[in-house]
Structures are given as structure tokens and as C-alpha cells.
Amino acid sequence: MSSFVWPVLTSYPQDQLACIAMPLGGIGTGSVSLGGRGDLRDWEIVNRPAKGFVPQHTFFAIYAKSADGPSVTRALEGQIGPPYDGAAGCRIPDAGLPRFHDCAFLAAYPFGQVLLSDNAMPVDVTLQAFNPLIPADAERSGIPVAILRFAVTNKTGEYVTASLCGNIQNFIGTDGTEGTPKGNRNTFKLENSSTPVQGVFMTSNGVERGSEQWGTMALATTATSGISYRTAWAPLSWGDSLLDFWDDFASNGLLEKRTTVNTDSPMASLAVSLELPPGDTQTVTFLLTWHFPNRQTWTPVAVPVTRLRTGELSNAAGGHAENPNRVGNYYATRYADAWDVAVKTAATLPELEATTLAFVRNFCESDLPGAVKEAALYNLSTLRTQTCFRTEDGNFYGWEGCNDRAGWCHGSCTHVWNYEQATAFLFGELACSMREIEFLHATNDDGMMSFRVNLPLERANAWGYAAADGQMGCIMKLYRDWQLSGNTALLQKLWPRVRRSLSFCWLPGSWDADQDGVMEGCQHNTMDVEYYGPNPQMGLWYLGALHA
């Protein structure tokens, strides 16, 4: 197990596991979700939502054999629940693999633990998964990584040989909805640094470098011995590639290499072997990392396909003239590729875990009601989803939410983001960046603030409509952010625009043209309707802005 004891806020029994999906990833990086059974689902790392997207044959497995007992191999997941029917049989990927009989899920976000046990296995396994979540540190909370630690306990009186194996398809080129893998390659790498890292680095030579689906991935481990791997699976048909892997791994827990053939989306497998004395517990840590730099704007303009095929477009930052739709990802400016993410994360992993744990433990030990703690802590996961992102220049933006395969309602909508408080209280620099965008880019010279921000920022106020509650709320949020941060320089920088946005209320035909402190004009608002005449909903926002 970890040298740290993780807090538990909620325990979920086996009959509740199907509804669990805990996002693992950084702020503005996208995420992959840990399912309640220990499965990895919803691979939303390629710049868009991808609910239900699971790359082919992507799972972890374990081989175990006691000194005098038979070998047993299982997928490191709990049992699949109903429904079991579908157009092609069970909808769960690789449904025919044997899995652990008993499973439970323990949570205190961002820490999730999957407890796996089976009477036929000589070992019990606990999967501990998390990503760094460190208040006031958006950098260390914005790493494109899912950290998976498997703790294997020998529950017998004999020595047990065990092996843990992760399998991931190199799906670079598709985001789960659009695009096709092409010319993808896997390479085994060993980094002999202060914290050694070994694993499979996934790249593509065929996907256009300017494509939103182009990037790199890695499956790595901090283990220093007992490593075996594959950079491809056997090129067989009718599911026999999976069968070949299973037979190979189940024979002794080691992987025999397979010749890389001309496949566009090769499999990557990484195994770590262990020797466990009776009653012993040992851990193996895997890092899933990714790097997809070419995020596109949420308000695209038409670009000829031929211009997207030029290699230099991968460097077109923030709406480059050659590709006005590319806004990029901030995290991609901090790392060269996914392997760089793995190496740098491994080097600071104990500190990242300890600092995250200090925050979560202190919060869980507070005297707030359990339901309040659960609601407040678990909803922080939205910051790690495709609802939120940071463009290459570091600015922070958010959709109103996400559909299964696309963001919903663009523009960091001012009145919708009035509801949200976590960003300002935990990551003030991100909230302050939103205020700069709202007042310096989305507000025009007469003080009208566009309630949706177009991108790139040259088109920020192209939406052209104001929302009474949203605009007043932004004034109040700036006051809140200043109270929390003491950033007087930011307040002074934005103050002329703040005054202008407030005086917009008093223009002829505007919300309070007679300047009596009551909004009477046409007031667009969060209900997606127009209010006419005095009303307490808009009036409270207005009075709050005047007071601020």
C-alpha cells in the first residue's frame, strides 16, 4: 500500500459500482475516468468529451501463483453487472475475460480505491488511483496524468509469484468521435534518472501534426525490476490477438515480444513481476500520461483542409494566421511530450501525493455534515473534465457543461459561471484570468460585456449580447477575487473597464436608464429569456454590483 493512509469519505458496495466514474487528470488536460469496478472508461484526453469511449483491449490484468497451487489470471476489475444484452452481445469491452468476484469502491476525491478479492486468487488487490489536487497551485494540479497504484497482498501461507500488466491501444488520431489512427508506433523507453521510469511511449507518424487528434501517450512504471513488455500484439483475426496475449501472460506472468506489423493502432503492454512472502504486501505504480497540444477554438471559422496539413500549424498559437482555430493547451507548453510528463511526474510523485493528501484529509476531518463534504469535494472533479480548459497562453475557460461528445454552450458564459465558487477559492489565479478576459477582451468601449467569449481573443466580443445578471456578477466576482487574493494590481488594471461596464446600465435604453437603482429595461438573463420591468432576481445582482 501507499506509505500514506488515504481518507475515505464514501464507501460504495458492489451493487452501486456501475454508476461511478471518477475523472483522473489535471485541470485543463482532459481526463480518463476510473469506473467503480476498476475499469478505465470515458477516455476524454483528446480535446473533447468522449463519454463511452474505451480504446480496444484497454485493461489491467494480474497473474498469481502460490508455491504449491495453480496459476490464476484475472482482469483487475470487478464483475460486470446487467444489462448483458446488446446488438453484438454484452456492451462492456472484453466482457469474456475472468474478473474478480468481489469488489468495492472507496472515495475521497481525488483519491479512489477499488478493493478486489476472489476466493480463487492467492492475493487480494487494492487499486489506488488519484491525480494531484493542490489548492493555490494550478501548475501541479494541471498535470496530464492518471496515477494508478496496485497494492498486492499475499493472503496465503506460501510464497506467491505475481505479475501486473497494463494494456492500452495506441489510438492517436481519434478522439472517440472523429479521426482515424494512422501510422502509429510504440517504443519501449527506459529513463535512468533519479527516479527511474520505464514504459511504452506511443506516437504517430501518420496523423497530421496540425490535427486536434495528434499527440503522444505513455504507459510507464516506476518499478525497477521484473519488467516485460510488448510494443504490439500478434496480428491475428477474430479476437485471437487478445487470446494470444492472454495465453502468453497467463502462462507465467511474463510477456513475450511480438513482431510489430503494419497496423495503425498497435497495442502497448507493460508487465511488472513480484515475489511475495506469506502475508506480504507490495505495490506497483503505473502512470498513464498524454500530450495533445492542438486544441481548437469553440467558435471555429472555415479553414481549407490543405492549410491544416502543413507541419508548422502545430506551432500556431492562440489563433495563428495560418490556423485561426487553434488555441492550444497550456499543459502542452510545460512538457515536450507524454514521456516528459511521466518522467517529471515520477520525480515528484511522493510530494504530489503528500500535498494533495494534506488538503483532502483536513477537509474530510472538518465538522461539516457528511453530505456537504461529499457534494463540495466530489464536484471539484468538474475542473478536470472537458468542461474546463486552459489555452496555450494560460487563460482559463469553461463551457456551460458537456454533452457526451461535445461541449455545451461556449464562452465561459458570465451568468452560468456566476453559480460557481470553487475556482476562486481554490485556484485564484484561474479565476483572475477569467476576470481579465471578461473586462479586457469581452467588454467593448461603451461598457457592454459579451456574455459569451469567442476564441481566439481577437474575436472575444463577437457574440455581441449582454446579460444583466452575468455582467453585474462579473463585477461582484472581481470584488470577491480581490478580497481572496489581495491582488490590488489586478483591480487597478481592470478598474476603468469595471466602471465602464457598470455605467453601461445607465445608457439610454439600457437596464437602468433613469439611474434610480432599479433595473427596468430589457434584461437578458440566465433563464434564457428577457425580463422587462423591476424584478428581484436582476435587482439583487445590480445592487450587489453597485455595492461592490
Short mmCIF file of C-alpha atoms in Angstrom, two decimals, residues 145-528:
data_model
loop_
_atom_site.label_atom_id
_atom_site.label_comp_id
_atom_site.label_asym_id
_atom_site.label_seq_id
_atom_site.Cartn_x
_atom_site.Cartn_y
_atom_site.Cartn_z
CA VAL A 145 -1.62 12.09 -15.71
CA ALA A 146 -3.64 9.31 -14.12
CA ILE A 147 -1.69 7.66 -11.29
CA LEU A 148 -2.60 4.01 -10.68
CA ARG A 149 -1.03 2.11 -7.79
CA PHE A 150 -1.80 -1.57 -7.31
CA ALA A 151 -1.20 -3.00 -3.83
CA VAL A 152 -0.98 -6.80 -3.93
CA THR A 153 -1.33 -8.75 -0.67
CA ASN A 154 -0.38 -12.41 -0.33
CA LYS A 155 -3.17 -13.92 1.76
CA THR A 156 -1.66 -17.43 1.86
CA GLY A 157 1.00 -19.12 3.97
CA GLU A 158 3.17 -19.74 0.89
CA TYR A 159 5.34 -17.66 -1.39
CA VAL A 160 3.38 -16.20 -4.31
CA THR A 161 4.66 -15.12 -7.70
CA ALA A 162 2.53 -12.34 -9.16
CA SER A 163 2.61 -10.10 -12.20
CA LEU A 164 0.61 -6.98 -13.03
CA CYS A 165 0.08 -5.91 -16.63
CA GLY A 166 -1.43 -2.81 -18.22
CA ASN A 167 -2.69 -2.79 -21.82
CA ILE A 168 -3.53 0.30 -23.85
CA GLN A 169 -4.28 0.69 -27.52
CA ASN A 170 -2.37 3.46 -29.29
CA PHE A 171 -5.44 5.31 -30.55
CA ILE A 172 -3.71 8.56 -31.52
CA GLY A 173 -5.66 10.03 -34.41
CA THR A 174 -9.15 9.65 -32.99
CA ASP A 175 -10.92 11.40 -30.14
CA GLY A 176 -13.59 8.74 -29.93
CA THR A 177 -15.88 10.57 -32.36
CA GLU A 178 -13.76 11.94 -35.20
CA GLY A 179 -10.48 10.98 -36.84
CA THR A 180 -8.70 7.73 -37.60
CA PRO A 181 -5.37 6.37 -36.29
CA LYS A 182 -2.70 6.20 -38.99
CA GLY A 183 0.91 5.08 -38.82
CA ASN A 184 1.02 4.86 -35.03
CA ARG A 185 4.10 3.41 -33.35
CA ASN A 186 5.04 2.17 -29.86
CA THR A 187 8.56 2.30 -28.42
CA PHE A 188 9.89 0.92 -25.14
CA LYS A 189 11.87 3.52 -23.18
CA LEU A 190 13.99 3.48 -20.04
CA GLU A 191 14.77 6.74 -18.25
CA ASN A 192 17.77 6.40 -15.92
CA SER A 193 17.10 9.49 -13.83
CA SER A 194 16.99 9.97 -10.07
CA THR A 195 13.60 8.22 -10.22
CA PRO A 196 13.88 5.59 -12.98
CA VAL A 197 10.92 5.31 -15.33
CA GLN A 198 10.28 2.51 -17.81
CA GLY A 199 7.43 2.03 -20.21
CA VAL A 200 5.92 2.26 -23.65
CA PHE A 201 5.88 5.61 -25.46
CA MET A 202 3.09 5.95 -28.04
CA THR A 203 3.48 8.22 -31.08
CA SER A 204 2.17 8.63 -34.61
CA ASN A 205 3.98 9.23 -37.87
CA GLY A 206 0.83 9.21 -39.98
CA VAL A 207 -1.61 11.55 -38.24
CA GLU A 208 -1.22 15.17 -39.39
CA ARG A 209 0.78 17.15 -36.82
CA GLY A 210 -1.67 20.04 -37.05
CA SER A 211 -4.63 17.79 -36.26
CA GLU A 212 -6.50 18.16 -32.99
CA GLN A 213 -6.19 14.37 -32.62
CA TRP A 214 -2.38 14.33 -32.99
CA GLY A 215 -0.26 13.89 -29.89
CA THR A 216 1.55 11.33 -27.74
CA MET A 217 0.69 8.95 -24.89
CA ALA A 218 2.67 6.81 -22.46
CA LEU A 219 2.15 3.84 -20.17
CA ALA A 220 5.01 3.88 -17.66
CA THR A 221 6.00 2.43 -14.30
CA THR A 222 8.37 3.41 -11.51
CA ALA A 223 9.24 -0.26 -10.92
CA THR A 224 12.94 -1.02 -11.42
CA SER A 225 12.89 -4.79 -11.96
CA GLY A 226 10.72 -7.61 -13.24
CA ILE A 227 9.73 -5.68 -16.37
CA SER A 228 8.44 -7.31 -19.54
CA TYR A 229 6.55 -5.62 -22.34
CA ARG A 230 5.06 -5.67 -25.78
CA THR A 231 5.00 -2.83 -28.28
CA ALA A 232 2.48 -4.72 -30.40
CA TRP A 233 0.18 -7.72 -30.20
CA ALA A 234 0.12 -10.63 -32.60
CA PRO A 235 -1.59 -9.68 -35.89
CA LEU A 236 -4.42 -12.21 -35.65
CA SER A 237 -8.10 -12.01 -36.54
CA TRP A 238 -11.43 -12.89 -34.91
CA GLY A 239 -10.27 -11.81 -31.45
CA ASP A 240 -7.27 -14.11 -31.47
CA SER A 241 -4.88 -11.20 -30.78
CA LEU A 242 -6.47 -10.88 -27.34
CA LEU A 243 -6.39 -14.64 -26.87
CA ASP A 244 -2.70 -14.74 -27.80
CA PHE A 245 -1.94 -12.05 -25.20
CA TRP A 246 -3.99 -13.83 -22.53
CA ASP A 247 -2.41 -17.22 -23.14
CA ASP A 248 1.06 -15.68 -23.06
CA PHE A 249 0.53 -13.67 -19.87
CA ALA A 250 -1.39 -16.46 -18.11
CA SER A 251 1.42 -18.95 -18.73
CA ASN A 252 3.95 -17.33 -16.35
CA GLY A 253 3.14 -13.64 -15.94
CA LEU A 254 5.82 -12.58 -18.41
CA LEU A 255 5.29 -11.10 -21.86
CA GLU A 256 6.95 -12.45 -24.97
CA LYS A 257 7.53 -9.79 -27.59
CA ARG A 258 5.58 -9.82 -30.81
CA THR A 259 6.84 -8.51 -34.12
CA THR A 260 5.47 -5.08 -34.95
CA VAL A 261 3.45 -5.29 -38.13
CA ASN A 262 1.85 -2.69 -40.32
CA THR A 263 -1.01 -1.75 -38.00
CA ASP A 264 -2.22 1.78 -37.48
CA SER A 265 -3.23 1.37 -33.83
CA PRO A 266 -0.86 -1.10 -32.12
CA MET A 267 -1.36 -2.36 -28.58
CA ALA A 268 1.05 -1.47 -25.77
CA SER A 269 1.51 -3.85 -22.83
CA LEU A 270 3.68 -3.36 -19.75
CA ALA A 271 4.07 -6.00 -17.02
CA VAL A 272 5.82 -5.98 -13.63
CA SER A 273 6.55 -9.22 -11.75
CA LEU A 274 6.67 -9.61 -7.96
CA GLU A 275 7.70 -12.22 -5.39
CA LEU A 276 5.57 -12.02 -2.24
CA PRO A 277 6.38 -13.83 1.03
CA PRO A 278 3.41 -15.04 3.10
CA GLY A 279 1.30 -12.12 4.33
CA ASP A 280 3.39 -9.56 2.43
CA THR A 281 2.03 -6.54 0.54
CA GLN A 282 3.90 -4.95 -2.36
CA THR A 283 2.93 -2.11 -4.67
CA VAL A 284 3.41 -1.30 -8.33
CA THR A 285 2.76 2.20 -9.66
CA PHE A 286 1.73 2.89 -13.25
CA LEU A 287 1.49 6.32 -14.86
CA LEU A 288 -0.87 7.00 -17.76
CA THR A 289 0.18 10.24 -19.41
CA TRP A 290 -0.86 12.16 -22.52
CA HIS A 291 0.02 15.24 -24.56
CA PHE A 292 -2.39 16.53 -27.23
CA PRO A 293 -1.36 20.14 -27.98
CA ASN A 294 -3.70 21.19 -30.78
CA ARG A 295 -6.93 22.23 -29.07
CA GLN A 296 -9.24 24.08 -31.44
CA THR A 297 -11.48 27.04 -30.68
CA TRP A 298 -15.10 26.61 -29.69
CA THR A 299 -16.08 29.23 -32.29
CA PRO A 300 -14.34 27.99 -35.45
CA VAL A 301 -14.14 29.65 -38.83
CA ALA A 302 -13.76 27.72 -42.07
CA VAL A 303 -10.17 26.71 -42.87
CA PRO A 304 -9.19 24.89 -46.09
CA VAL A 305 -8.10 21.32 -45.37
CA THR A 306 -4.85 21.84 -47.28
CA ARG A 307 -3.79 24.50 -44.78
CA LEU A 308 -4.32 22.12 -41.88
CA ARG A 309 -1.82 19.70 -43.39
CA THR A 310 1.20 21.94 -43.01
CA GLY A 311 3.56 20.89 -40.24
CA GLU A 312 4.08 24.44 -38.98
CA LEU A 313 0.44 24.61 -37.91
CA SER A 314 1.35 22.57 -34.82
CA ASN A 315 3.13 25.73 -33.63
CA ALA A 316 0.29 28.12 -34.45
CA ALA A 317 -0.50 29.51 -31.00
CA GLY A 318 -3.63 31.32 -29.90
CA GLY A 319 -5.21 31.61 -33.32
CA HIS A 320 -2.20 31.90 -35.65
CA ALA A 321 -2.99 33.44 -39.02
CA GLU A 322 -2.28 30.10 -40.70
CA ASN A 323 -4.80 28.32 -38.50
CA PRO A 324 -7.15 30.78 -36.81
CA ASN A 325 -8.95 27.97 -34.99
CA ARG A 326 -6.01 26.64 -32.99
CA VAL A 327 -5.83 27.89 -29.40
CA GLY A 328 -3.64 25.11 -27.99
CA ASN A 329 -3.34 23.67 -24.49
CA TYR A 330 -1.38 25.30 -21.71
CA TYR A 331 -0.20 21.99 -20.28
CA ALA A 332 1.46 21.20 -23.62
CA THR A 333 3.77 24.21 -23.19
CA ARG A 334 5.10 22.72 -19.93
CA TYR A 335 6.02 19.30 -21.31
CA ALA A 336 7.71 18.19 -24.51
CA ASP A 337 5.51 15.10 -24.85
CA ALA A 338 3.78 12.40 -22.82
CA TRP A 339 7.08 10.73 -21.90
CA ASP A 340 8.33 14.01 -20.46
CA VAL A 341 5.15 14.12 -18.36
CA ALA A 342 5.85 10.63 -16.99
CA VAL A 343 9.49 11.38 -16.12
CA LYS A 344 8.76 14.68 -14.39
CA THR A 345 5.74 13.33 -12.51
CA ALA A 346 7.62 10.28 -11.24
CA ALA A 347 10.38 12.51 -9.86
CA THR A 348 7.97 14.42 -7.61
CA LEU A 349 5.30 11.77 -7.00
CA PRO A 350 5.72 11.43 -3.20
CA GLU A 351 5.47 15.20 -2.75
CA LEU A 352 2.45 15.45 -5.06
CA GLU A 353 0.65 12.73 -3.13
CA ALA A 354 1.53 14.11 0.31
CA THR A 355 0.44 17.66 -0.53
CA THR A 356 -2.82 16.50 -2.09
CA LEU A 357 -3.45 14.24 0.86
CA ALA A 358 -2.94 17.08 3.35
CA PHE A 359 -5.73 19.07 1.71
CA VAL A 360 -8.17 16.17 1.40
CA ARG A 361 -7.55 14.86 4.91
CA ASN A 362 -8.04 18.28 6.50
CA PHE A 363 -11.25 18.76 4.56
CA CYS A 364 -12.60 15.31 5.44
CA GLU A 365 -11.82 15.88 9.13
CA SER A 366 -13.82 19.11 9.23
CA ASP A 367 -17.08 19.23 11.21
CA LEU A 368 -19.23 19.89 8.14
CA PRO A 369 -22.10 17.44 7.55
CA GLY A 370 -21.06 14.43 5.50
CA ALA A 371 -23.44 15.26 2.65
CA VAL A 372 -21.98 18.76 2.40
CA LYS A 373 -18.41 17.46 2.36
CA GLU A 374 -19.26 14.91 -0.31
CA ALA A 375 -21.02 17.47 -2.52
CA ALA A 376 -18.27 20.08 -2.18
CA LEU A 377 -15.32 17.73 -2.67
CA TYR A 378 -16.67 15.49 -5.41
CA ASN A 379 -17.91 18.34 -7.59
CA LEU A 380 -14.33 19.59 -7.85
CA SER A 381 -13.94 16.81 -10.41
CA THR A 382 -15.61 19.09 -12.99
CA LEU A 383 -12.37 21.09 -13.11
CA ARG A 384 -10.63 18.00 -14.55
CA THR A 385 -13.21 17.30 -17.26
CA GLN A 386 -13.51 18.75 -20.75
CA THR A 387 -15.90 21.35 -19.31
CA CYS A 388 -12.78 23.37 -18.44
CA PHE A 389 -9.59 24.08 -20.36
CA ARG A 390 -6.58 26.40 -20.46
CA THR A 391 -5.42 27.77 -23.78
CA GLU A 392 -1.77 27.93 -24.72
CA ASP A 393 -1.40 31.40 -23.17
CA GLY A 394 -2.55 30.06 -19.79
CA ASN A 395 -6.02 31.61 -19.77
CA PHE A 396 -8.82 29.56 -18.20
CA TYR A 397 -12.17 28.96 -19.91
CA GLY A 398 -15.25 26.86 -19.40
CA TRP A 399 -18.25 25.55 -21.26
CA GLU A 400 -21.61 25.62 -19.51
CA GLY A 401 -21.22 21.85 -19.38
CA CYS A 402 -20.69 18.88 -21.68
CA ASN A 403 -22.77 16.56 -23.77
CA ASP A 404 -21.46 13.04 -24.28
CA ARG A 405 -19.33 14.01 -27.29
CA ALA A 406 -19.14 17.82 -27.35
CA GLY A 407 -19.04 20.84 -25.10
CA TRP A 408 -22.35 22.60 -24.49
CA CYS A 409 -22.83 26.39 -24.78
CA HIS A 410 -19.45 28.01 -25.31
CA GLY A 411 -17.88 31.13 -23.98
CA SER A 412 -17.36 30.97 -20.19
CA CYS A 413 -20.95 32.21 -20.03
CA THR A 414 -20.99 35.02 -17.48
CA HIS A 415 -24.30 34.24 -15.80
CA VAL A 416 -23.72 30.46 -15.70
CA TRP A 417 -20.26 30.89 -14.20
CA ASN A 418 -21.86 33.16 -11.59
CA TYR A 419 -23.02 29.95 -9.91
CA GLU A 420 -19.52 28.54 -9.48
CA GLN A 421 -17.32 29.29 -6.46
CA ALA A 422 -14.67 26.55 -6.25
CA THR A 423 -12.26 28.04 -8.78
CA ALA A 424 -11.95 31.36 -6.96
CA PHE A 425 -11.47 29.80 -3.53
CA LEU A 426 -9.05 27.04 -4.58
CA PHE A 427 -7.32 28.34 -7.72
CA GLY A 428 -7.49 32.11 -7.57
CA GLU A 429 -5.13 32.70 -10.47
CA LEU A 430 -7.53 30.89 -12.80
CA ALA A 431 -10.49 32.93 -11.57
CA CYS A 432 -8.48 36.13 -12.02
CA SER A 433 -7.65 35.15 -15.59
CA MET A 434 -11.40 34.87 -16.27
CA ARG A 435 -11.91 38.41 -14.93
CA GLU A 436 -9.19 39.73 -17.24
CA ILE A 437 -10.85 38.08 -20.23
CA GLU A 438 -14.28 39.43 -19.28
CA PHE A 439 -13.24 43.04 -18.75
CA LEU A 440 -10.26 43.49 -21.09
CA HIS A 441 -11.45 41.44 -24.05
CA ALA A 442 -15.19 40.79 -23.85
CA THR A 443 -16.18 44.36 -22.87
CA ASN A 444 -16.44 46.98 -25.60
CA ASP A 445 -15.86 50.72 -25.32
CA ASP A 446 -19.42 51.56 -24.23
CA GLY A 447 -19.22 49.01 -21.42
CA MET A 448 -21.28 46.21 -22.93
CA MET A 449 -19.80 42.85 -21.91
CA SER A 450 -20.42 39.96 -24.28
CA PHE A 451 -21.77 37.19 -22.08
CA ARG A 452 -20.00 34.59 -24.22
CA VAL A 453 -16.32 34.85 -25.15
CA ASN A 454 -15.36 33.81 -28.65
CA LEU A 455 -11.87 32.48 -29.37
CA PRO A 456 -9.24 33.39 -30.30
CA LEU A 457 -9.33 36.59 -28.27
CA GLU A 458 -9.25 38.78 -31.36
CA ARG A 459 -12.90 37.73 -31.71
CA ALA A 460 -13.67 37.78 -27.97
CA ASN A 461 -16.74 40.05 -28.04
CA ALA A 462 -18.07 38.93 -31.41
CA TRP A 463 -21.06 37.30 -29.67
CA GLY A 464 -22.41 40.80 -29.19
CA TYR A 465 -25.04 40.28 -26.49
CA ALA A 466 -25.00 41.27 -22.83
CA ALA A 467 -26.67 39.54 -19.88
CA ALA A 468 -27.75 41.73 -17.00
CA ASP A 469 -27.07 39.17 -14.27
CA GLY A 470 -23.84 37.99 -15.89
CA GLN A 471 -22.36 41.47 -16.30
CA MET A 472 -23.24 42.54 -12.76
CA GLY A 473 -22.00 39.20 -11.47
CA CYS A 474 -18.58 39.74 -13.05
CA ILE A 475 -18.22 42.98 -11.09
CA MET A 476 -19.09 41.15 -7.89
CA LYS A 477 -16.73 38.29 -8.73
CA LEU A 478 -13.84 40.69 -9.27
CA TYR A 479 -14.51 42.15 -5.83
CA ARG A 480 -14.59 38.63 -4.37
CA ASP A 481 -11.36 37.68 -6.15
CA TRP A 482 -9.64 40.80 -4.83
CA GLN A 483 -10.84 40.02 -1.30
CA LEU A 484 -9.43 36.50 -1.57
CA SER A 485 -6.15 37.36 -3.29
CA GLY A 486 -5.32 40.92 -2.28
CA ASN A 487 -4.29 41.46 -5.91
CA THR A 488 -4.65 45.24 -5.96
CA ALA A 489 -2.60 45.49 -9.16
CA LEU A 490 -5.24 43.45 -10.99
CA LEU A 491 -8.03 45.58 -9.53
CA GLN A 492 -6.30 48.77 -10.66
CA LYS A 493 -5.70 47.29 -14.11
CA LEU A 494 -9.35 46.39 -14.60
CA TRP A 495 -10.94 49.31 -12.74
CA PRO A 496 -11.55 51.59 -15.78
CA ARG A 497 -13.37 48.74 -17.54
CA VAL A 498 -15.32 47.90 -14.39
CA ARG A 499 -16.61 51.46 -14.17
CA ARG A 500 -17.49 51.39 -17.84
CA SER A 501 -19.37 48.11 -17.54
CA LEU A 502 -21.39 49.50 -14.62
CA SER A 503 -22.15 52.78 -16.37
CA PHE A 504 -23.47 50.74 -19.31
CA CYS A 505 -26.56 50.23 -17.14
CA TRP A 506 -27.30 53.95 -17.36
CA LEU A 507 -27.12 54.42 -21.12
CA PRO A 508 -30.38 55.40 -22.86
CA GLY A 509 -32.42 52.26 -23.46
CA SER A 510 -30.26 50.18 -21.13
CA TRP A 511 -31.15 48.40 -17.90
CA ASP A 512 -31.39 51.43 -15.59
CA ALA A 513 -31.57 54.38 -17.93
CA ASP A 514 -33.16 56.65 -15.28
CA GLN A 515 -30.41 55.76 -12.78
CA ASP A 516 -32.80 55.11 -9.91
CA GLY A 517 -31.05 51.91 -8.77
CA VAL A 518 -33.72 49.62 -10.20
CA MET A 519 -33.40 47.71 -13.47
CA GLU A 520 -36.43 48.28 -15.69
CA GLY A 521 -35.13 47.85 -19.25
CA CYS A 522 -34.90 44.66 -21.29
CA GLN A 523 -32.79 42.31 -19.16
CA HIS A 524 -31.46 39.14 -20.78
CA ASN A 525 -30.57 36.64 -18.07
CA THR A 526 -29.69 33.10 -17.09
CA MET A 527 -33.25 31.88 -17.64
CA ASP A 528 -32.60 32.42 -21.38
#
